[in-house]
Coordinates of C-alpha atoms in Angstrom, one line a residue:
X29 CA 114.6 26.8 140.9
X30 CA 113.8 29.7 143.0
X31 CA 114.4 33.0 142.1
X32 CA 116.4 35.5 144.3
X33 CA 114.3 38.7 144.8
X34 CA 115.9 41.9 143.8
X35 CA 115.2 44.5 146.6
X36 CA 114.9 48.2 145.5
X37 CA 114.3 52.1 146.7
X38 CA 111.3 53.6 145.5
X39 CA 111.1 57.8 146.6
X40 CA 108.1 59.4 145.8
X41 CA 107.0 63.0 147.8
X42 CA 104.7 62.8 150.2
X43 CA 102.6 65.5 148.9
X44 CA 102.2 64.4 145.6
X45 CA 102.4 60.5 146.0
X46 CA 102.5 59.3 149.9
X47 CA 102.6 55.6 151.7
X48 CA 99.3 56.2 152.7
X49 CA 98.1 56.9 149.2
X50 CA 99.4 53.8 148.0
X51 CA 97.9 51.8 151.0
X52 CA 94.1 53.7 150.0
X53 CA 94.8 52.3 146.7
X54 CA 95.9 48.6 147.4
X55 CA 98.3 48.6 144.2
X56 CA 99.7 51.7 142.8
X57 CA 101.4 52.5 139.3
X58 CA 105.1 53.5 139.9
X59 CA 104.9 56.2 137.2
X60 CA 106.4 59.7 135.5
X61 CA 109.9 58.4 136.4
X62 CA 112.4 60.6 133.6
X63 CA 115.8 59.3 134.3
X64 CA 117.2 56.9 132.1
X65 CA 119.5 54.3 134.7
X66 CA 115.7 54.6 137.4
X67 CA 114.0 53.0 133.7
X68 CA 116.9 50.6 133.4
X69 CA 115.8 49.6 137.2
X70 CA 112.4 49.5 136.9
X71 CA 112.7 47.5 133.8
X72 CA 115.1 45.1 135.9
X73 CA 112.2 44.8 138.6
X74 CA 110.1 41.1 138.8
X75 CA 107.3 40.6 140.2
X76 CA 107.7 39.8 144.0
X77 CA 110.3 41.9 144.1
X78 CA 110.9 44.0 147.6
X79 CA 110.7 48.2 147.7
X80 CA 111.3 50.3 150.4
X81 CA 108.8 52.9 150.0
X82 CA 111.0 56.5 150.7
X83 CA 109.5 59.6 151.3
X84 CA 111.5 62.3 149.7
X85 CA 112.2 66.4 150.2
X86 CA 109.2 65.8 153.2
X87 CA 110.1 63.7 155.8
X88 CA 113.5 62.2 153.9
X89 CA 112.6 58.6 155.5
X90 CA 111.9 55.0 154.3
X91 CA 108.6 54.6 155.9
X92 CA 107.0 51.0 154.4
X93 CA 108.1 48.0 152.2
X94 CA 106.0 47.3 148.6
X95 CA 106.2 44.1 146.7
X96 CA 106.5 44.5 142.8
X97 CA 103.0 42.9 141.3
X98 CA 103.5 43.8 138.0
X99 CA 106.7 43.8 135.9
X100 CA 107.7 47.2 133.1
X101 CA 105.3 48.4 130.9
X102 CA 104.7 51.1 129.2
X103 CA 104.3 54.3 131.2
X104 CA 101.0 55.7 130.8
X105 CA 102.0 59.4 131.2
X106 CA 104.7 58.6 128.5
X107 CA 103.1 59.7 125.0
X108 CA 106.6 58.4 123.2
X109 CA 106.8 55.1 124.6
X110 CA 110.3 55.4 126.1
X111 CA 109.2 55.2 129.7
X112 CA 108.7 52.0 131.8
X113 CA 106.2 51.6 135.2
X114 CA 106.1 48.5 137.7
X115 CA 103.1 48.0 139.6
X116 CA 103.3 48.1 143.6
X117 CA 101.2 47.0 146.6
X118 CA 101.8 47.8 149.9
X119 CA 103.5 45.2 152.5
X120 CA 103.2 47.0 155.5
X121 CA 104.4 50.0 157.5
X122 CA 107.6 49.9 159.3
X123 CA 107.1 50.0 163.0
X124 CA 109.7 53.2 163.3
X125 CA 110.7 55.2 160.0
X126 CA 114.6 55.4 159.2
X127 CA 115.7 58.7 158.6
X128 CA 118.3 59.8 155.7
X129 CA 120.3 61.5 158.7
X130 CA 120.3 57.9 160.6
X131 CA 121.6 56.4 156.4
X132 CA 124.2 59.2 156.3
X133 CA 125.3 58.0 159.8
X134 CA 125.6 54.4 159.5
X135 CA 128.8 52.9 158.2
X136 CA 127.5 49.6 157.7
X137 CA 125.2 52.0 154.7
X138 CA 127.4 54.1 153.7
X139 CA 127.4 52.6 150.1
X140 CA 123.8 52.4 149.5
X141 CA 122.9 53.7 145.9
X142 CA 120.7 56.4 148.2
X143 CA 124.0 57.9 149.6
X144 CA 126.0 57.5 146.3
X145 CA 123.4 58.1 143.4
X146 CA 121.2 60.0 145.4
X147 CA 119.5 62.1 142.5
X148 CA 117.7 58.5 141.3
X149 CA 114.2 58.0 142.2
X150 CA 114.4 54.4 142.0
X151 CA 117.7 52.5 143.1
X152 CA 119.3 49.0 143.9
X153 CA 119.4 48.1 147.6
X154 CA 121.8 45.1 148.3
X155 CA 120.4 42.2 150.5
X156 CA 122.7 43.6 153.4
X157 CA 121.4 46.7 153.0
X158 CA 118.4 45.9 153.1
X159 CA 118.9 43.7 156.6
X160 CA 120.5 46.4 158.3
X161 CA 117.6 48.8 157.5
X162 CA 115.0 46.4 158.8
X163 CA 116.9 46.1 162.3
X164 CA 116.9 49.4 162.8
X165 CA 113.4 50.1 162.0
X166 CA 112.9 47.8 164.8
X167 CA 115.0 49.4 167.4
X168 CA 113.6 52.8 169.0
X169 CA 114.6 56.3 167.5

């Protein structure tokens, strides 16, 4: 049987963590998350799993897609063992970044968990969702 891949919203800022740091890195280690329903999610995560990669406070865009390659495990900036990371490579760059102010715009996103539970570092992105954003990182700005 063939599992249905989960698809996800990973924001890290640019200046402390950036796409381009995870692609000089091949595989990065989603870590230092603090929020207890972003640790239910990342212990959710399975490998192969899809991440839009968003840049957040600079640039407030999704700017690449990551593929889960290694499922929770203990954080290793976590001392008390409560803390979960994933493991992410990039997939590749999307050809136009999608703002937050093109999100807020779009009624066909108006649900997405970055809209509604937008203090979470790492959310659920439903398979529509996740479409929609696609197409219009393929159509000009």
């Amino acid at each position: 049987m063939t599992k249905i891949k989960s698809y996800w919203l990973m924001k890290s800022e640019p200046d402390v963590y950036s796409w381009d740091d995870l692609v000089a890195e091949g595989e990065g280690t989603w870590d230092g998350v603090r929020n207890y329903t972003a640790r239910l999610h990342l212990r959710a995560m399975k490998k192969g799993d899809m991440v839009f990669f968003y840049h957040s406070n600079i640039g407030v865009e999704i700017v690449g897609i990551a593929e889960v390659t290694m499922e929770g495990f203990q954080d290793p900036t976590d001392d008390t063992g409560r803390w979960t990371s994933v493991k992410v490579k990039p997939v590749r760059k999307l050809p136009r970044t999608v703002t937050l102010k093109e999100i807020k715009a779009d009624p066909a996103l108006a649900d997405m968990d970055l809209l509604t539970k937008f203090r979470l570092s790492v959310s659920t992105v439903k398979p529509d969702e996740w479409d929609h954003i696609l197409k219009l990182a393929d159509q000009p700005a």
